[in-house]
PDB file of C-alpha atoms in Angstrom:
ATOM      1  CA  UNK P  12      -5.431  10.183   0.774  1.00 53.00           C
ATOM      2  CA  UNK P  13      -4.321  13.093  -1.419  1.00 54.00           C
ATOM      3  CA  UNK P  14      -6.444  15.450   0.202  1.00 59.00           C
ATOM      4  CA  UNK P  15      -5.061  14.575   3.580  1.00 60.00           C
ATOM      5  CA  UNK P  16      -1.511  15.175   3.449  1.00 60.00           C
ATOM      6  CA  UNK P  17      -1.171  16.193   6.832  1.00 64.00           C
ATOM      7  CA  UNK P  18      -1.969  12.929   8.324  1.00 64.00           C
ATOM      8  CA  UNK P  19       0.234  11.406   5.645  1.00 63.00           C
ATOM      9  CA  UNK P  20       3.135  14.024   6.864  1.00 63.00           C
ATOM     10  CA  UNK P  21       2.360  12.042  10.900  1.00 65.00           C
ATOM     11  CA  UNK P  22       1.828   8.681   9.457  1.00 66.00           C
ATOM     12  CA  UNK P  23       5.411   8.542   8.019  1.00 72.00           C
ATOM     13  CA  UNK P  24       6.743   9.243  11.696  1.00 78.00           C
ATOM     14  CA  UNK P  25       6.039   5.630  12.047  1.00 83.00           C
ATOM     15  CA  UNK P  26       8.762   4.823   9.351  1.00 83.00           C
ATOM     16  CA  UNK P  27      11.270   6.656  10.716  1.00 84.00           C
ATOM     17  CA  UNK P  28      10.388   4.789  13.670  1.00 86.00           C
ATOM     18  CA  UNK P  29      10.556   1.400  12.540  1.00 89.00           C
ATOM     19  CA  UNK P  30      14.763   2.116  11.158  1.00 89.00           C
ATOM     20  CA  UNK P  31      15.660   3.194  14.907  1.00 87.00           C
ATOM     21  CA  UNK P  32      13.929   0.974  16.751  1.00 91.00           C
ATOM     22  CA  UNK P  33      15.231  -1.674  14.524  1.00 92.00           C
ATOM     23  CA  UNK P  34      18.735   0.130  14.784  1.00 90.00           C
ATOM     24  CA  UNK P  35      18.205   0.110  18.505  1.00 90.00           C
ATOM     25  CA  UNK P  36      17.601  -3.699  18.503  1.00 92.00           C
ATOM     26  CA  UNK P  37      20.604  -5.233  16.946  1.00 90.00           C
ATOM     27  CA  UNK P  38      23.082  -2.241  18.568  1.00 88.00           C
ATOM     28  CA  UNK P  39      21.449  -3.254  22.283  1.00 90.00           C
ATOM     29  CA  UNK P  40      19.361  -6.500  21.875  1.00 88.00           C
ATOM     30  CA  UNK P  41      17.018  -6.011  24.899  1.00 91.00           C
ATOM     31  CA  UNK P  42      13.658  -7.069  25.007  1.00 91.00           C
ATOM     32  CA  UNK P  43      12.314  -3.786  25.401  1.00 91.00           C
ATOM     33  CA  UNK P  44      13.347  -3.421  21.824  1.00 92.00           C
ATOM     34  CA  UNK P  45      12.847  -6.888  20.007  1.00 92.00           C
ATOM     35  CA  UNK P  46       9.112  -5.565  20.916  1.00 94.00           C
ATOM     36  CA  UNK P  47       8.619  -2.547  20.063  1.00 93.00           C
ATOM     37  CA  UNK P  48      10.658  -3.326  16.900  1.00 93.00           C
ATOM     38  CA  UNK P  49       8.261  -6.407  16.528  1.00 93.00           C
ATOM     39  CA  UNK P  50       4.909  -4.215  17.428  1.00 93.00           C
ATOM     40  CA  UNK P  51       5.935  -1.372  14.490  1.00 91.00           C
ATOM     41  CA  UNK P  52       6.960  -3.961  11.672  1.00 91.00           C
ATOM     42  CA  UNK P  53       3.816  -5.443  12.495  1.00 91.00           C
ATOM     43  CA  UNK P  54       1.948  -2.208  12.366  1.00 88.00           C
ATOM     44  CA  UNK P  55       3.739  -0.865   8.899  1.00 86.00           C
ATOM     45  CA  UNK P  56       3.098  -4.576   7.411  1.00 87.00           C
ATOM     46  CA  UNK P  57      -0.385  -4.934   8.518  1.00 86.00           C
ATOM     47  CA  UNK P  58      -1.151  -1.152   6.769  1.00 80.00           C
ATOM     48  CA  UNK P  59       0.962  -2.258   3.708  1.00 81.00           C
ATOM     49  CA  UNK P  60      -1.704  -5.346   3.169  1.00 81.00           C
ATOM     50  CA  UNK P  61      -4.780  -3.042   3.733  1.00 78.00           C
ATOM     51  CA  UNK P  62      -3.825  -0.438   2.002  1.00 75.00           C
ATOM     52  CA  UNK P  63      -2.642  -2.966  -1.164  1.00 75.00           C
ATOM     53  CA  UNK P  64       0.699  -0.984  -1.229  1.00 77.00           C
ATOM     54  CA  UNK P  65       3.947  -2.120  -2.400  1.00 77.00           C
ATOM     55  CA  UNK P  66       5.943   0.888  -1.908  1.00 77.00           C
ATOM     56  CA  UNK P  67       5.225   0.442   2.190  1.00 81.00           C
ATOM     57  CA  UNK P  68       5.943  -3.296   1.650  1.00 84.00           C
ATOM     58  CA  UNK P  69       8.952  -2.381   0.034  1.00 84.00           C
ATOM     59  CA  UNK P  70      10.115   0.024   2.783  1.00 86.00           C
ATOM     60  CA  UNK P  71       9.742  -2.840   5.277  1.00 88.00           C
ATOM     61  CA  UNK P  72      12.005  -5.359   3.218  1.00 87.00           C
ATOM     62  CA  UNK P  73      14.273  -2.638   2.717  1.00 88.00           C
ATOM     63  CA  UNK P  74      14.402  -1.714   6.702  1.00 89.00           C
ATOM     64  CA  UNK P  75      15.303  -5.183   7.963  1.00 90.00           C
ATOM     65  CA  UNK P  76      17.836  -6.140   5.174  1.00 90.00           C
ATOM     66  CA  UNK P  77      19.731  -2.969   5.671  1.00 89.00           C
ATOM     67  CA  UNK P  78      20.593  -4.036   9.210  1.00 91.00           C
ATOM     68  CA  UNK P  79      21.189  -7.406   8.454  1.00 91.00           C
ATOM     69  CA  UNK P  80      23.529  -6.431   6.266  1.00 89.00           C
ATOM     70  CA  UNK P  81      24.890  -4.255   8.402  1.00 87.00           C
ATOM     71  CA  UNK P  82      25.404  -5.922  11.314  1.00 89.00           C
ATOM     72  CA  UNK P  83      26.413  -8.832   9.427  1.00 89.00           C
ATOM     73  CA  UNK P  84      23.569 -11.473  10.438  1.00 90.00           C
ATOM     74  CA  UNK P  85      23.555 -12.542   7.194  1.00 89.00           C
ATOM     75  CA  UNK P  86      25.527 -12.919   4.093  1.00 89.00           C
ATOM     76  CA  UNK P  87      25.524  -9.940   0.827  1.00 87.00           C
ATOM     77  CA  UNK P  88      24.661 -13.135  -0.785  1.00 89.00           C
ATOM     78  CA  UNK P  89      21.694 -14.277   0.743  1.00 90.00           C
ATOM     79  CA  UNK P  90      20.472 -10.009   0.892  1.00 88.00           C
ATOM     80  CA  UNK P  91      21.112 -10.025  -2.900  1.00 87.00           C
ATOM     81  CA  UNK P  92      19.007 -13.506  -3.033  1.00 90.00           C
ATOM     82  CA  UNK P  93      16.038 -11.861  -0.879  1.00 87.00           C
ATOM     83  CA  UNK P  94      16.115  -8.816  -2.430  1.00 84.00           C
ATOM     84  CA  UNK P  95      15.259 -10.557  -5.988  1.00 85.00           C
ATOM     85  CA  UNK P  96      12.899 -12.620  -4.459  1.00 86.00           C
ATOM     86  CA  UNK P  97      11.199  -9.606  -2.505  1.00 82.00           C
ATOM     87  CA  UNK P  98      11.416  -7.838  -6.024  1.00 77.00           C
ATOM     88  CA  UNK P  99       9.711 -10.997  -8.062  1.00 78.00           C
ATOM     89  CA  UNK P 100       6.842 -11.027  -5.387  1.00 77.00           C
ATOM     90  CA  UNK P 101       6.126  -7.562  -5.843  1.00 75.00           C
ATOM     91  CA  UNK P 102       4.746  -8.512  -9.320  1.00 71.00           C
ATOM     92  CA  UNK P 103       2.033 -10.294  -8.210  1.00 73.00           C
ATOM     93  CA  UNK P 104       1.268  -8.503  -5.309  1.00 72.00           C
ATOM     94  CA  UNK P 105      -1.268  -5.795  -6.364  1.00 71.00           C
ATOM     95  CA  UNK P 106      -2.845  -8.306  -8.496  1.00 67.00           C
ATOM     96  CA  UNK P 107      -3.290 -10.946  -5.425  1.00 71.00           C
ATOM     97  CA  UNK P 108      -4.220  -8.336  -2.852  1.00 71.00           C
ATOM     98  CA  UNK P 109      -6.965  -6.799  -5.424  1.00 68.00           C
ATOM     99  CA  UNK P 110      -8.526 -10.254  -5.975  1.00 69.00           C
ATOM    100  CA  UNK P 111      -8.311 -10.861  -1.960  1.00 71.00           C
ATOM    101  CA  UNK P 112      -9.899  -7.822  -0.585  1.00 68.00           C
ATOM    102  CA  UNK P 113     -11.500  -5.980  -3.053  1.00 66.00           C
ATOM    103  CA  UNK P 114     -12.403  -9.122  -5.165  1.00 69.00           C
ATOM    104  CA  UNK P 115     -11.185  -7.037  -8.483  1.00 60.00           C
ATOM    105  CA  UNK P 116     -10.681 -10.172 -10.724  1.00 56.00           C
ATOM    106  CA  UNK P 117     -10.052  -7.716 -13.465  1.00 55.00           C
ATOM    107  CA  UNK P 118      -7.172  -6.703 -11.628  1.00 53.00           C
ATOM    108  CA  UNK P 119      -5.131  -9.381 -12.882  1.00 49.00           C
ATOM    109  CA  UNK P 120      -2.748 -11.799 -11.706  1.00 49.00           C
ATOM    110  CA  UNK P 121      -0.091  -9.345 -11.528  1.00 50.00           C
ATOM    111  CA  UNK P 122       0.489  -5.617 -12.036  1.00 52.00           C
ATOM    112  CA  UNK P 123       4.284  -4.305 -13.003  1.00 56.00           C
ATOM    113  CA  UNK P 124       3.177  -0.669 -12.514  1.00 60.00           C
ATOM    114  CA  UNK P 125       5.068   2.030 -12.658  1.00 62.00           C
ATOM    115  CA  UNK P 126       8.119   0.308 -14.049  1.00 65.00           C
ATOM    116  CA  UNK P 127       5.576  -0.469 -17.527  1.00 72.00           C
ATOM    117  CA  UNK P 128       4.508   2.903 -16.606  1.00 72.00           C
ATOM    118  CA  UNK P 129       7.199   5.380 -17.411  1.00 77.00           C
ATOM    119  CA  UNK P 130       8.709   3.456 -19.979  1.00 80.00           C
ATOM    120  CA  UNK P 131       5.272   3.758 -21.783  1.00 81.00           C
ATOM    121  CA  UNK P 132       4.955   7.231 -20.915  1.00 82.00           C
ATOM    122  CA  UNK P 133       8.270   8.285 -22.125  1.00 85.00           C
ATOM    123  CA  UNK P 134       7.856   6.570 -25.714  1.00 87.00           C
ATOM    124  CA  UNK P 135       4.738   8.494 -25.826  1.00 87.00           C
ATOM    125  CA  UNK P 136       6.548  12.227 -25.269  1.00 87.00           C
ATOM    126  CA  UNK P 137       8.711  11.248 -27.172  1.00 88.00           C
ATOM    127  CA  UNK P 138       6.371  10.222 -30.664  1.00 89.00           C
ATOM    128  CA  UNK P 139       4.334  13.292 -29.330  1.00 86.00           C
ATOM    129  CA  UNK P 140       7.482  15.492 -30.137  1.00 87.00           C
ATOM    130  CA  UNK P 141       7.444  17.047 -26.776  1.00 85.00           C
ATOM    131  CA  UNK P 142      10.171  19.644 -25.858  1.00 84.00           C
ATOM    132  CA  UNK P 143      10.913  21.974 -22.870  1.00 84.00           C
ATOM    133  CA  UNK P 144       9.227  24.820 -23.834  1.00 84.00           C
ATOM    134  CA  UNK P 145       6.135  23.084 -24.090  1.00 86.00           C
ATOM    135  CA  UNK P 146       6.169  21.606 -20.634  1.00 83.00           C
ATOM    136  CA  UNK P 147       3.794  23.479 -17.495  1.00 77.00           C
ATOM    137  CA  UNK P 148       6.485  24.180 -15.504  1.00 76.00           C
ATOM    138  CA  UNK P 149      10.100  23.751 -14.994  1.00 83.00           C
ATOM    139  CA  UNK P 150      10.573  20.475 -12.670  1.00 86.00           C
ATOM    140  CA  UNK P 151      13.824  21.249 -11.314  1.00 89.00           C
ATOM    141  CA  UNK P 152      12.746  24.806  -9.822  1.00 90.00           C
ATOM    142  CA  UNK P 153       9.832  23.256  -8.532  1.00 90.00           C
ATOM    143  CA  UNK P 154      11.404  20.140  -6.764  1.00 89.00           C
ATOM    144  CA  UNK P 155      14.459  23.089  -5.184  1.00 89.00           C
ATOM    145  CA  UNK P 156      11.158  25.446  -3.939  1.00 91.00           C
ATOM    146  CA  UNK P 157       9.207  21.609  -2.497  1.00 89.00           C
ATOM    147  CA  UNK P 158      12.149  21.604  -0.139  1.00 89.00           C
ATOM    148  CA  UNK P 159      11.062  24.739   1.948  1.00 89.00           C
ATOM    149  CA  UNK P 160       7.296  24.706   1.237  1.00 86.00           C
ATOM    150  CA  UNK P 161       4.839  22.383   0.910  1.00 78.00           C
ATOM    151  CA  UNK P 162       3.244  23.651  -1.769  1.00 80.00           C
ATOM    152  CA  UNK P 163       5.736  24.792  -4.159  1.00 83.00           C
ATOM    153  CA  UNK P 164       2.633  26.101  -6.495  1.00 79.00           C
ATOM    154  CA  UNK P 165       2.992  24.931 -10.052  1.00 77.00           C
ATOM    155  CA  UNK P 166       2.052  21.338 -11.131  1.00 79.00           C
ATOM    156  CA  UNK P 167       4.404  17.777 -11.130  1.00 80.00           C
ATOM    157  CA  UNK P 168       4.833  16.774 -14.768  1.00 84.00           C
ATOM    158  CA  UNK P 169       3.196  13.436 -13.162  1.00 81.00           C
ATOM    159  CA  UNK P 170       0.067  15.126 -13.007  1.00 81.00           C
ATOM    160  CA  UNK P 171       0.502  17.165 -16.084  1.00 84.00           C
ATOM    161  CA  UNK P 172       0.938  14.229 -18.070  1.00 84.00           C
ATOM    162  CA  UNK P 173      -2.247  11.952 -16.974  1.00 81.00           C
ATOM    163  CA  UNK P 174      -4.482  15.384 -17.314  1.00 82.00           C
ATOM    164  CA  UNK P 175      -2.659  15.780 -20.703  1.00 82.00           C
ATOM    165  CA  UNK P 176      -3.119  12.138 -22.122  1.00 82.00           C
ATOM    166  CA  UNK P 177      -5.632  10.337 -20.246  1.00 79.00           C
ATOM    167  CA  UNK P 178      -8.028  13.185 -18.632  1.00 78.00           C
ATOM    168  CA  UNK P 179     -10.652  10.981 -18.544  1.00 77.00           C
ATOM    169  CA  UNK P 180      -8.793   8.679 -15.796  1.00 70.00           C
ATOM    170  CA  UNK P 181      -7.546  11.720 -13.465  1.00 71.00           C
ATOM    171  CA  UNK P 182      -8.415  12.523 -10.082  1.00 70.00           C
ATOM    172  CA  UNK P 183      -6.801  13.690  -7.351  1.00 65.00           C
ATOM    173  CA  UNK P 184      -4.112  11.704  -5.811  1.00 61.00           C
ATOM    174  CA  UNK P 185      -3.362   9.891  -9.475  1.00 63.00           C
ATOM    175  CA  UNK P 186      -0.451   9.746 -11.756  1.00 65.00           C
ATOM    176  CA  UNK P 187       1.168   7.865 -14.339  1.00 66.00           C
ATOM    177  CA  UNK P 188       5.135   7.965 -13.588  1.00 69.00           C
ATOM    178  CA  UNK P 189       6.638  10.022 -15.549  1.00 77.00           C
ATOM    179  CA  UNK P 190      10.337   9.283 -15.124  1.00 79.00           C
ATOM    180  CA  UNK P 191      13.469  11.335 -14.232  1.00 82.00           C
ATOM    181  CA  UNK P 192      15.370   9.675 -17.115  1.00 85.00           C
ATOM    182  CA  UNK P 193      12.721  11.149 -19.849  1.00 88.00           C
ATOM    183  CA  UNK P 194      12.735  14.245 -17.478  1.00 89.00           C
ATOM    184  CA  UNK P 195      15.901  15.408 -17.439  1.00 89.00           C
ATOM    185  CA  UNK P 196      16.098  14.281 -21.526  1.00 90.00           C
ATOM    186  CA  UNK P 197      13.488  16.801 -22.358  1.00 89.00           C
ATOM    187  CA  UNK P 198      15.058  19.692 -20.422  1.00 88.00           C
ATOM    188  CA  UNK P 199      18.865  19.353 -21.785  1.00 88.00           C
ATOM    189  CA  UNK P 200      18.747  16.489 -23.800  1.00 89.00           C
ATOM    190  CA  UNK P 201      21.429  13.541 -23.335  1.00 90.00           C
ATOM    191  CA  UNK P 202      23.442  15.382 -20.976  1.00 93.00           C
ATOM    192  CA  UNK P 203      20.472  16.280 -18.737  1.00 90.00           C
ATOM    193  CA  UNK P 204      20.017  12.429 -18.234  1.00 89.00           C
ATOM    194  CA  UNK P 205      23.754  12.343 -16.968  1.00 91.00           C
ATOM    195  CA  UNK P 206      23.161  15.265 -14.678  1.00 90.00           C
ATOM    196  CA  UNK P 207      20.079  14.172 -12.887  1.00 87.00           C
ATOM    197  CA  UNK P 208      21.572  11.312 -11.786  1.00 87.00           C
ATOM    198  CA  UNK P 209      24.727  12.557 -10.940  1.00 90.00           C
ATOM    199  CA  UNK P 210      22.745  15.330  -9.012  1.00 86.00           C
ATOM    200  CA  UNK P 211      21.315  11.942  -7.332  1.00 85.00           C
ATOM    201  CA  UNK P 212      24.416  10.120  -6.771  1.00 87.00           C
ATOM    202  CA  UNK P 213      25.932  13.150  -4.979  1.00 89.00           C
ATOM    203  CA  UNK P 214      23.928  13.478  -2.353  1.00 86.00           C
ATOM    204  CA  UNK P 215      24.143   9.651  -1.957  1.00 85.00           C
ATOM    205  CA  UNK P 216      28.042  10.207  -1.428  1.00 87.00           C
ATOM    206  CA  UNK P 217      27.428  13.086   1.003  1.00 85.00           C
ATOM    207  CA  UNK P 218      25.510  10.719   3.211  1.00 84.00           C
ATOM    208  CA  UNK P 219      28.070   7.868   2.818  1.00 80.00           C
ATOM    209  CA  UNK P 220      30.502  10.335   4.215  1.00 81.00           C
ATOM    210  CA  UNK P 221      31.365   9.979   8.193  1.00 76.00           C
ATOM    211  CA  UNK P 222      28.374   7.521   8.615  1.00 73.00           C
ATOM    212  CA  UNK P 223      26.188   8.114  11.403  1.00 79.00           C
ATOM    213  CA  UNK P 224      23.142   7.174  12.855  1.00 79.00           C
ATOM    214  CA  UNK P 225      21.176  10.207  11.649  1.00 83.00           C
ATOM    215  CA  UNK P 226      22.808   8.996   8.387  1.00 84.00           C
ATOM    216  CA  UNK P 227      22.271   5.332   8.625  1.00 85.00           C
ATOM    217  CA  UNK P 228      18.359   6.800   8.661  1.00 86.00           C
ATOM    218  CA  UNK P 229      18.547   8.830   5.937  1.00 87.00           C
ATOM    219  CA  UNK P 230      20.194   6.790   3.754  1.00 88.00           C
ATOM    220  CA  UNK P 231      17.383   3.994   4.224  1.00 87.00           C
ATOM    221  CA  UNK P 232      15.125   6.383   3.760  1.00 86.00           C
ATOM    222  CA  UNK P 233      16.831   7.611   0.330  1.00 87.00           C
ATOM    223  CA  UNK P 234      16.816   4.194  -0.502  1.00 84.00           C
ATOM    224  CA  UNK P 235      13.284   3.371  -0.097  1.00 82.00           C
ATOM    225  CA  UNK P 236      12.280   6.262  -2.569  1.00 80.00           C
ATOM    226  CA  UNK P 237      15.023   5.241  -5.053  1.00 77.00           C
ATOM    227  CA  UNK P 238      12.199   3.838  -7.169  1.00 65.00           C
ATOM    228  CA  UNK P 239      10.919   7.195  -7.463  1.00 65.00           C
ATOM    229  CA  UNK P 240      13.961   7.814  -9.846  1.00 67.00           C
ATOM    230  CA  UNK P 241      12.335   5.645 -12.562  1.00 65.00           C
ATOM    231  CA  UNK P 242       8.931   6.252 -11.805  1.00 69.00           C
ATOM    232  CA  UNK P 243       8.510   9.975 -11.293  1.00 75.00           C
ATOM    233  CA  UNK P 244      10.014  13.479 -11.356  1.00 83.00           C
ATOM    234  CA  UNK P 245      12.761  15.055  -9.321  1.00 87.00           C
ATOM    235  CA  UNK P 246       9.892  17.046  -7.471  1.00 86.00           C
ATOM    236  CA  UNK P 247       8.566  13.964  -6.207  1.00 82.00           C
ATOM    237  CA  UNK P 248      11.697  12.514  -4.932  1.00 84.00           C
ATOM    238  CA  UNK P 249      12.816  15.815  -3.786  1.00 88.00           C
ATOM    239  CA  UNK P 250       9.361  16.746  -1.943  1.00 86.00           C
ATOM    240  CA  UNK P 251       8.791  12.854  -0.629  1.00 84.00           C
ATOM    241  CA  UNK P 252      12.008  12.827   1.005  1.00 87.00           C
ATOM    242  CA  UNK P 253      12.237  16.044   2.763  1.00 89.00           C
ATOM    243  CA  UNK P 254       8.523  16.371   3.966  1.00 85.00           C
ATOM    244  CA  UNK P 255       7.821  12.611   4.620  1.00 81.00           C
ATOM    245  CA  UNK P 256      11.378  11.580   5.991  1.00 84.00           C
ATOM    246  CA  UNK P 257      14.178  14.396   6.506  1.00 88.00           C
ATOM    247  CA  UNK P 258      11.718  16.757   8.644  1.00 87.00           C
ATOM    248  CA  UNK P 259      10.635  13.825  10.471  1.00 81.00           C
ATOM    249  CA  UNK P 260      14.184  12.428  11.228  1.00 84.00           C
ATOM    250  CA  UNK P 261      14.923  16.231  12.540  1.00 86.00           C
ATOM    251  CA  UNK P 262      12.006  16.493  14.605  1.00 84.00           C
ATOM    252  CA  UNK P 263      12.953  13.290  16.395  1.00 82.00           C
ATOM    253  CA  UNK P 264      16.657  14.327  16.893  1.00 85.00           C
ATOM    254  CA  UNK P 265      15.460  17.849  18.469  1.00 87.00           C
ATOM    255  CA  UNK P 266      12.875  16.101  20.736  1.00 85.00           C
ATOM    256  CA  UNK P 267      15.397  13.676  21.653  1.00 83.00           C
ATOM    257  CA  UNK P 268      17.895  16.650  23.125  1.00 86.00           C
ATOM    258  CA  UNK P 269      15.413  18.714  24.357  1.00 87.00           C
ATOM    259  CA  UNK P 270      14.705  15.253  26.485  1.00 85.00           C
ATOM    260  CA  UNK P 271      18.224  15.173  27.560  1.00 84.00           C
ATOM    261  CA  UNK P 272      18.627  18.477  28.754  1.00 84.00           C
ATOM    262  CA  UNK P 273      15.285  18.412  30.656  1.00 84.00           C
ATOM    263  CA  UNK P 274      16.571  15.107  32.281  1.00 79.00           C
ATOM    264  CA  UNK P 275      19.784  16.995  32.847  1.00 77.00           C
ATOM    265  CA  UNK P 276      17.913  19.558  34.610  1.00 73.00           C
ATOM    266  CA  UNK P 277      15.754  17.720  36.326  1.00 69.00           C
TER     267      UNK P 277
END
């Protein structure tokens, strides 16, 4: 799928689908969108079991909870008790699924990924002795140029680091997590841990600000890739959000008034 990021780029459309249609639903609840709403959950879900992903499964849970939250169908509570429950499942979901469909029994019964993953990846930079100066690129210039192009040039310290410690297992498309909390150590040290999140948690209050419905998107979306905090780089986050959900969020919103103003016109 890594060598096809352009159908990638159109196959997240269908996300940002899925939060306004479900949006749509509880603000109107017609019929016309209980089944569309109903048609593209079962889409995404159906995709998230064949393609053994937890990340799309995630995105899902995260989706309808939001707005039942929201629109208060249910209790913090009982989203708090989900979410944990969603979040226990996801253990043994790669494991399951492998033994299912592929029938991988060496899979495992379960599969913590990347969360085992970039805590076992920082120890080791850290034993290695790694420093700045002896990283590929700089992350942070990277992840600011990913914003405007789609190939910022330069390599993710994701990749860098399973070419650098486990070349034998690369190939395109793969990485180990990496981590923005050993990330932003390695670049400034303690500090650089505080900054990288509060970098994070400012553009989390910028959205919180005068909530919209753009907004309301956007923040689901920021949600959903949250994980990506833990697991990976700031170029990742900053690159998976703006190509796979921001630009797609726009394009809707222009298409939508261009529609008006025809209509107007018309």
């Amino acid at each position: 799928m890594n060598q096809y990021q352009n159908i990638l780029f159109i196959a997240k459309v269908v996300d940002v689908a899925l939060i306004f249609s479900i949006f749509r639903f509880f603000k109107f609840k017609t019929s016309r969108d209980r089944y569309l709403t109903s048609a593209i959950l079962f889409y995404n879900l159906f995709f998230a079991i064949i393609l053994i992903s937890r990340s799309s499964l995630a995105f899902n849970f995260i989706c309808v909870f939001f707005f039942l939250e929201l629109f208060k169908v249910i209790s913090t509570k009982k989203i708090l008790l989900l979410g944990l429950s969603m979040a226990a499942c996801m253990f043994f979901y790669k494991g399951v699924l492998y033994a299912w469909i592929l029938d991988d029994a060496d899979y495992g019964s379960y599969n913590p990924g990347e969360f085992v993953n970039w805590i076992r990846n920082s120890m080791t930079m850290l034993k290695e002795g790694y420093t700045s100066d002896m990283l590929p690129n700089n992350s942070y210039w990277i992840a600011l140029k990913s914003i405007f192009m789609v190939d910022p040039g330069g390599e993710g310290l994701s990749v860098w680091f399973i070419k650098e410690f486990y070349s034998d297992s690369y190939v395109s498309g793969l990485t180990y997590g990496f981590s923005g909390i050993i990330e932003g150590y390695l670049y400034l040290g303690t500090i650089g841990v505080f900054l990288h999140f509060l970098l994070i948690g400012i553009f989390f209050s910028y959205l919180e600000k005068k909530p919209s419905a753009i907004k309301i998107v956007l923040v689901i979306c920021a949600m959903f890739i949250m994980f990506r905090l833990f697991r990976s780089e700031i170029y990742n986050f900053a690159r998976t959000y703006s190509w796979y959900y921001v630009y797609q969020v726009l394009i809707i919103v222009v298409f939508d008034i261009f529609l008006k103003r025809w209509k107007k016109e018309y």
